[in-house]
Amino acid sequence: MKISTIAVIMAMADEAKPFIEALGLKPAVSAFDSRLPMEVYTGAVEKAEVVLVVGGKDRRFGVDNVGTQPATLSTYLAIDTFKPDLLINAGTAGGFKSKGADIGDVYIGSDSIRFHDRRIPIPGFAAYGIGSYRTPDVDDVATALGLKKGVVSTGNSLDMLPEDRLVIQANQGVVKEMEAAAIAWVADLYQIPLIALKSITDLVDTDTPTQDDFLKNLNLASEKLQEKLTAAIYYFAGNERPFA
Ligand code: ADE
């Protein structure tokens, strides 16, 4: 199937800014109900339409809408309004030094996308909690774009409790972030392929506090993300056989 509409889902304005500028995307006003905080930008790459949905600000707290609930809603709105052929969740993430990650590395989610903070030790519910949403075969695009590959692991906290660490280890997670599995759940409901692109701001298995590294490296990682995300859009736009 030819990819003619690509919807990119991003949580934070600072993550999205370099990408909006690089592609010259324009705000699409009134795309969604005016009560919703999500922001929409649109543009074209070759013959494909590119739609970007950013989570916007929380009305009460004034900060970016990060985490799984806004991501779920953004994805639903993007699908319902724009009927994309491909979803890309792009953002920043924590990496593991012990698994070879460096600040500014960009990973593509491979194998599956999993939750690490939905621990429900009841038969059937344990596997439901983890989710394990299969990714498409990303080998070709990873090689073409020079991306690292690995299991993306999602939870609603920036820090990492010992329980989270154990689940991430058991799940072979190499990228820790806060949205991808929620987006994967919606993508799976609608049977739309989802790619996760994650740029590393911090190394969660070092002594530096995650939030310090995150704030220090957010702009650098967002710039690296933009380079790979733009390349991914050009790779997928109009592509009839994007996955091996
Ligand atoms: N986003 C950037 N770094 C992160 C981390 N360490 N955990 C969750 N989300 C992140």
mmCIF file of C-alpha atoms and ligand atoms in Angstrom:
data_model
loop_
_atom_site.group_PDB
_atom_site.id
_atom_site.type_symbol
_atom_site.label_atom_id
_atom_site.label_comp_id
_atom_site.label_asym_id
_atom_site.label_seq_id
_atom_site.Cartn_x
_atom_site.Cartn_y
_atom_site.Cartn_z
ATOM 1 C CA MET A 1 0.000 0.000 0.000
ATOM 2 C CA LYS A 2 1.351 3.383 -0.984
ATOM 3 C CA ILE A 3 2.014 5.793 1.880
ATOM 4 C CA SER A 4 0.351 9.084 1.055
ATOM 5 C CA THR A 5 -0.527 10.466 4.506
ATOM 6 C CA ILE A 6 1.918 10.308 7.409
ATOM 7 C CA ALA A 7 0.861 11.408 10.909
ATOM 8 C CA VAL A 8 3.641 12.262 13.356
ATOM 9 C CA ILE A 9 2.740 12.258 17.063
ATOM 10 C CA MET A 10 4.975 14.255 19.424
ATOM 11 C CA ALA A 11 4.537 15.181 23.085
ATOM 12 C CA MET A 12 6.646 18.304 23.623
ATOM 13 C CA ALA A 13 6.883 21.634 21.814
ATOM 14 C CA ASP A 14 10.680 21.737 22.217
ATOM 15 C CA GLU A 15 10.986 18.295 20.599
ATOM 16 C CA ALA A 16 8.796 19.363 17.666
ATOM 17 C CA LYS A 17 10.278 22.839 16.929
ATOM 18 C CA PRO A 18 13.298 21.813 14.804
ATOM 19 C CA PHE A 19 11.114 19.450 12.762
ATOM 20 C CA ILE A 20 8.422 22.087 12.137
ATOM 21 C CA GLU A 21 11.129 24.469 10.941
ATOM 22 C CA ALA A 22 12.978 21.919 8.793
ATOM 23 C CA LEU A 23 9.853 20.896 6.896
ATOM 24 C CA GLY A 24 8.251 24.357 6.952
ATOM 25 C CA LEU A 25 5.070 22.915 8.459
ATOM 26 C CA LYS A 26 2.208 25.357 8.969
ATOM 27 C CA PRO A 27 -0.270 25.457 11.884
ATOM 28 C CA ALA A 28 -3.645 23.998 10.970
ATOM 29 C CA VAL A 29 -6.119 25.973 13.045
ATOM 30 C CA SER A 30 -9.442 24.388 14.042
ATOM 31 C CA ALA A 31 -8.393 20.899 12.992
ATOM 32 C CA PHE A 32 -9.756 19.577 16.295
ATOM 33 C CA ASP A 33 -12.385 20.699 18.819
ATOM 34 C CA SER A 34 -11.224 24.082 20.176
ATOM 35 C CA ARG A 35 -11.419 22.800 23.770
ATOM 36 C CA LEU A 36 -8.565 20.378 23.127
ATOM 37 C CA PRO A 37 -4.936 21.393 23.761
ATOM 38 C CA MET A 38 -3.393 19.429 20.876
ATOM 39 C CA GLU A 39 -1.687 21.471 18.159
ATOM 40 C CA VAL A 40 -1.695 20.443 14.521
ATOM 41 C CA TYR A 41 0.782 21.330 11.766
ATOM 42 C CA THR A 42 0.611 20.215 8.166
ATOM 43 C CA GLY A 43 2.809 20.220 5.107
ATOM 44 C CA ALA A 44 3.820 18.153 2.100
ATOM 45 C CA VAL A 45 6.853 16.058 1.268
ATOM 46 C CA GLU A 46 6.984 14.982 -2.340
ATOM 47 C CA LYS A 47 3.454 13.693 -2.979
ATOM 48 C CA ALA A 48 2.694 12.807 0.625
ATOM 49 C CA GLU A 49 0.757 14.817 3.185
ATOM 50 C CA VAL A 50 2.532 15.213 6.539
ATOM 51 C CA VAL A 51 0.475 15.916 9.648
ATOM 52 C CA LEU A 52 2.104 16.654 12.981
ATOM 53 C CA VAL A 53 0.098 16.488 16.220
ATOM 54 C CA VAL A 54 1.819 17.939 19.306
ATOM 55 C CA GLY A 55 0.305 17.428 22.757
ATOM 56 C CA GLY A 56 0.030 21.143 23.602
ATOM 57 C CA LYS A 57 -0.010 22.597 27.125
ATOM 58 C CA ASP A 58 -1.951 21.484 30.157
ATOM 59 C CA ARG A 59 -4.473 24.217 30.887
ATOM 60 C CA ARG A 60 -3.914 24.158 34.658
ATOM 61 C CA PHE A 61 -0.226 23.390 34.970
ATOM 62 C CA GLY A 62 1.040 25.204 31.883
ATOM 63 C CA VAL A 63 3.447 22.424 30.902
ATOM 64 C CA ASP A 64 3.581 20.109 27.875
ATOM 65 C CA ASN A 65 1.080 17.267 27.890
ATOM 66 C CA VAL A 66 3.517 14.351 28.205
ATOM 67 C CA GLY A 67 2.654 10.756 29.019
ATOM 68 C CA THR A 68 0.185 8.160 27.888
ATOM 69 C CA GLN A 69 -3.244 9.828 28.178
ATOM 70 C CA PRO A 70 -2.491 12.815 25.900
ATOM 71 C CA ALA A 71 -0.626 10.484 23.522
ATOM 72 C CA THR A 72 -3.671 8.229 23.252
ATOM 73 C CA LEU A 73 -5.951 11.170 22.533
ATOM 74 C CA SER A 74 -3.535 12.760 20.022
ATOM 75 C CA THR A 75 -3.315 9.470 18.153
ATOM 76 C CA TYR A 76 -7.070 8.962 18.056
ATOM 77 C CA LEU A 77 -7.597 12.513 16.787
ATOM 78 C CA ALA A 78 -4.873 12.168 14.153
ATOM 79 C CA ILE A 79 -6.354 8.929 12.854
ATOM 80 C CA ASP A 80 -9.973 10.033 12.953
ATOM 81 C CA THR A 81 -9.326 13.379 11.260
ATOM 82 C CA PHE A 82 -6.536 12.626 8.776
ATOM 83 C CA LYS A 83 -6.779 8.847 8.082
ATOM 84 C CA PRO A 84 -2.990 8.331 7.920
ATOM 85 C CA ASP A 85 -1.390 5.326 6.217
ATOM 86 C CA LEU A 86 1.536 5.494 8.643
ATOM 87 C CA LEU A 87 2.024 6.787 12.187
ATOM 88 C CA ILE A 88 5.383 7.952 13.496
ATOM 89 C CA ASN A 89 5.848 8.610 17.203
ATOM 90 C CA ALA A 90 8.899 10.830 17.524
ATOM 91 C CA GLY A 91 10.372 12.083 20.773
ATOM 92 C CA THR A 92 13.142 11.949 23.310
ATOM 93 C CA ALA A 93 13.971 9.091 25.634
ATOM 94 C CA GLY A 94 16.334 7.672 28.188
ATOM 95 C CA GLY A 95 18.947 5.156 27.056
ATOM 96 C CA PHE A 96 21.167 2.580 28.749
ATOM 97 C CA LYS A 97 24.912 3.128 28.735
ATOM 98 C CA SER A 98 25.285 -0.601 29.459
ATOM 99 C CA LYS A 99 23.518 -1.297 26.150
ATOM 100 C CA GLY A 100 25.728 1.048 24.135
ATOM 101 C CA ALA A 101 23.564 4.181 24.097
ATOM 102 C CA ASP A 102 25.001 7.692 23.871
ATOM 103 C CA ILE A 103 23.351 11.091 24.210
ATOM 104 C CA GLY A 104 21.903 12.102 20.821
ATOM 105 C CA ASP A 105 21.658 8.564 19.446
ATOM 106 C CA VAL A 106 18.400 8.027 17.568
ATOM 107 C CA TYR A 107 16.698 4.653 17.938
ATOM 108 C CA ILE A 108 13.906 3.089 15.951
ATOM 109 C CA GLY A 109 11.614 0.799 17.920
ATOM 110 C CA SER A 110 12.020 -2.782 16.766
ATOM 111 C CA ASP A 111 10.439 -6.116 17.644
ATOM 112 C CA SER A 112 7.811 -4.729 20.005
ATOM 113 C CA ILE A 113 6.816 -1.760 22.149
ATOM 114 C CA ARG A 114 6.033 -2.526 25.784
ATOM 115 C CA PHE A 115 4.822 -0.945 29.014
ATOM 116 C CA HIS A 116 6.978 -1.269 32.120
ATOM 117 C CA ASP A 117 4.703 0.318 34.730
ATOM 118 C CA ARG A 118 1.480 -1.651 34.313
ATOM 119 C CA ARG A 119 2.154 -4.487 36.740
ATOM 120 C CA ILE A 120 -1.046 -6.547 37.135
ATOM 121 C CA PRO A 121 -0.160 -9.999 38.537
ATOM 122 C CA ILE A 122 -3.474 -11.641 37.690
ATOM 123 C CA PRO A 123 -3.711 -14.359 35.016
ATOM 124 C CA GLY A 124 -4.141 -12.783 31.584
ATOM 125 C CA PHE A 125 -3.804 -9.245 32.884
ATOM 126 C CA ALA A 126 -0.022 -9.454 33.336
ATOM 127 C CA ALA A 127 0.549 -9.845 29.585
ATOM 128 C CA TYR A 128 -2.149 -7.245 28.865
ATOM 129 C CA GLY A 129 -0.295 -4.802 31.123
ATOM 130 C CA ILE A 130 2.959 -5.201 29.222
ATOM 131 C CA GLY A 131 1.164 -4.935 25.892
ATOM 132 C CA SER A 132 3.990 -6.048 23.577
ATOM 133 C CA TYR A 133 2.697 -4.302 20.460
ATOM 134 C CA ARG A 134 4.575 -5.652 17.437
ATOM 135 C CA THR A 135 6.463 -3.168 15.302
ATOM 136 C CA PRO A 136 6.723 -3.541 11.517
ATOM 137 C CA ASP A 137 9.995 -4.999 10.227
ATOM 138 C CA VAL A 138 12.224 -1.932 10.454
ATOM 139 C CA ASP A 139 15.540 -3.486 9.360
ATOM 140 C CA ASP A 140 15.622 -1.749 5.966
ATOM 141 C CA VAL A 141 14.728 1.712 7.214
ATOM 142 C CA ALA A 142 17.141 1.366 10.164
ATOM 143 C CA THR A 143 19.985 0.527 7.777
ATOM 144 C CA ALA A 144 19.049 3.226 5.264
ATOM 145 C CA LEU A 145 18.857 5.946 7.923
ATOM 146 C CA GLY A 146 21.637 4.748 10.255
ATOM 147 C CA LEU A 147 19.361 4.178 13.244
ATOM 148 C CA LYS A 148 19.991 2.028 16.286
ATOM 149 C CA LYS A 149 17.271 -0.543 16.935
ATOM 150 C CA GLY A 150 15.655 -1.847 20.082
ATOM 151 C CA VAL A 151 12.601 -2.506 22.202
ATOM 152 C CA VAL A 152 10.949 0.739 23.323
ATOM 153 C CA SER A 153 9.624 0.674 26.872
ATOM 154 C CA THR A 154 6.900 3.044 28.070
ATOM 155 C CA GLY A 155 5.867 4.263 31.513
ATOM 156 C CA ASN A 156 4.381 7.429 32.978
ATOM 157 C CA SER A 157 7.388 8.463 35.087
ATOM 158 C CA LEU A 158 10.683 10.103 34.217
ATOM 159 C CA ASP A 159 12.420 8.319 37.076
ATOM 160 C CA MET A 160 12.943 4.569 37.217
ATOM 161 C CA LEU A 161 11.828 2.607 40.278
ATOM 162 C CA PRO A 162 13.589 -0.720 40.950
ATOM 163 C CA GLU A 163 10.351 -2.446 39.869
ATOM 164 C CA ASP A 164 10.431 -0.590 36.545
ATOM 165 C CA ARG A 165 14.074 -1.521 36.018
ATOM 166 C CA LEU A 166 13.286 -5.209 36.525
ATOM 167 C CA VAL A 167 10.404 -5.145 34.052
ATOM 168 C CA ILE A 168 12.467 -3.211 31.479
ATOM 169 C CA GLN A 169 15.241 -5.801 31.843
ATOM 170 C CA ALA A 170 12.823 -8.722 31.503
ATOM 171 C CA ASN A 171 11.306 -7.039 28.418
ATOM 172 C CA GLN A 172 14.748 -6.443 26.850
ATOM 173 C CA GLY A 173 13.923 -2.732 26.762
ATOM 174 C CA VAL A 174 16.668 -0.450 25.461
ATOM 175 C CA VAL A 175 14.781 2.842 25.178
ATOM 176 C CA LYS A 176 12.753 4.282 28.089
ATOM 177 C CA GLU A 177 10.119 6.866 27.311
ATOM 178 C CA MET A 178 6.543 7.913 28.090
ATOM 179 C CA GLU A 179 4.235 7.593 25.072
ATOM 180 C CA ALA A 180 5.001 4.917 22.472
ATOM 181 C CA ALA A 181 3.066 1.958 23.904
ATOM 182 C CA ALA A 182 -0.071 4.074 24.345
ATOM 183 C CA ILE A 183 0.181 5.163 20.717
ATOM 184 C CA ALA A 184 0.847 1.563 19.687
ATOM 185 C CA TRP A 185 -2.380 0.477 21.381
ATOM 186 C CA VAL A 186 -4.435 2.919 19.280
ATOM 187 C CA ALA A 187 -2.446 2.097 16.116
ATOM 188 C CA ASP A 188 -3.218 -1.573 16.706
ATOM 189 C CA LEU A 189 -6.947 -0.892 17.169
ATOM 190 C CA TYR A 190 -7.028 0.826 13.770
ATOM 191 C CA GLN A 191 -4.445 -1.521 12.167
ATOM 192 C CA ILE A 192 -2.173 1.324 11.084
ATOM 193 C CA PRO A 193 1.602 0.687 11.087
ATOM 194 C CA LEU A 194 3.528 2.630 13.731
ATOM 195 C CA ILE A 195 7.195 3.596 13.771
ATOM 196 C CA ALA A 196 8.791 4.898 16.994
ATOM 197 C CA LEU A 197 11.812 7.218 16.622
ATOM 198 C CA LYS A 198 13.481 8.143 19.910
ATOM 199 C CA SER A 199 16.467 10.415 20.507
ATOM 200 C CA ILE A 200 18.439 9.903 23.715
ATOM 201 C CA THR A 201 18.620 12.798 26.203
ATOM 202 C CA ASP A 202 19.869 10.879 29.240
ATOM 203 C CA LEU A 203 21.436 7.622 30.314
ATOM 204 C CA VAL A 204 19.294 6.051 33.014
ATOM 205 C CA ASP A 205 21.980 3.668 34.318
ATOM 206 C CA THR A 206 24.522 6.389 35.221
ATOM 207 C CA ASP A 207 24.818 8.572 38.336
ATOM 208 C CA THR A 208 23.639 11.840 36.754
ATOM 209 C CA PRO A 209 20.058 12.649 37.772
ATOM 210 C CA THR A 210 17.823 11.973 34.747
ATOM 211 C CA GLN A 211 16.104 15.363 34.878
ATOM 212 C CA ASP A 212 19.458 17.217 34.809
ATOM 213 C CA ASP A 213 20.644 15.345 31.723
ATOM 214 C CA PHE A 214 17.229 15.641 30.114
ATOM 215 C CA LEU A 215 17.093 19.435 30.437
ATOM 216 C CA LYS A 216 20.741 19.838 29.419
ATOM 217 C CA ASN A 217 20.430 17.680 26.296
ATOM 218 C CA LEU A 218 16.848 18.332 25.164
ATOM 219 C CA ASN A 219 17.780 20.758 22.381
ATOM 220 C CA LEU A 220 20.667 18.676 21.057
ATOM 221 C CA ALA A 221 18.557 15.493 21.071
ATOM 222 C CA SER A 222 15.633 17.280 19.394
ATOM 223 C CA GLU A 223 17.951 18.479 16.618
ATOM 224 C CA LYS A 224 19.260 14.926 16.074
ATOM 225 C CA LEU A 225 15.685 13.681 16.139
ATOM 226 C CA GLN A 226 14.722 16.201 13.481
ATOM 227 C CA GLU A 227 17.488 14.989 11.145
ATOM 228 C CA LYS A 228 16.376 11.359 11.360
ATOM 229 C CA LEU A 229 12.664 12.147 11.378
ATOM 230 C CA THR A 230 12.964 14.261 8.235
ATOM 231 C CA ALA A 231 14.954 11.475 6.579
ATOM 232 C CA ALA A 232 12.300 8.975 7.649
ATOM 233 C CA ILE A 233 9.525 11.103 6.140
ATOM 234 C CA TYR A 234 11.414 11.229 2.811
ATOM 235 C CA TYR A 235 12.019 7.476 3.053
ATOM 236 C CA PHE A 236 8.347 6.657 3.623
ATOM 237 C CA ALA A 237 6.586 9.311 1.490
ATOM 238 C CA GLY A 238 5.101 7.593 -1.538
ATOM 239 C CA ASN A 239 6.803 4.319 -0.596
ATOM 240 C CA GLU A 240 4.786 1.275 -1.694
ATOM 241 C CA ARG A 241 6.792 -1.373 0.168
ATOM 242 C CA PRO A 242 8.238 0.400 3.206
ATOM 243 C CA PHE A 243 8.778 -2.686 5.344
ATOM 244 C CA ALA A 244 10.813 -5.781 4.482
HETATM 245 N N1 ADE B 1 12.253 11.071 28.092
HETATM 246 C C1 ADE B 1 13.537 11.449 28.070
HETATM 247 N N2 ADE B 1 14.265 10.754 28.973
HETATM 248 C C2 ADE B 1 13.392 9.916 29.605
HETATM 249 C C3 ADE B 1 13.516 8.958 30.637
HETATM 250 N N3 ADE B 1 14.677 8.718 31.222
HETATM 251 N N4 ADE B 1 12.402 8.292 31.017
HETATM 252 C C4 ADE B 1 11.219 8.540 30.427
HETATM 253 N N5 ADE B 1 11.036 9.427 29.464
HETATM 254 C C5 ADE B 1 12.116 10.109 29.038
#
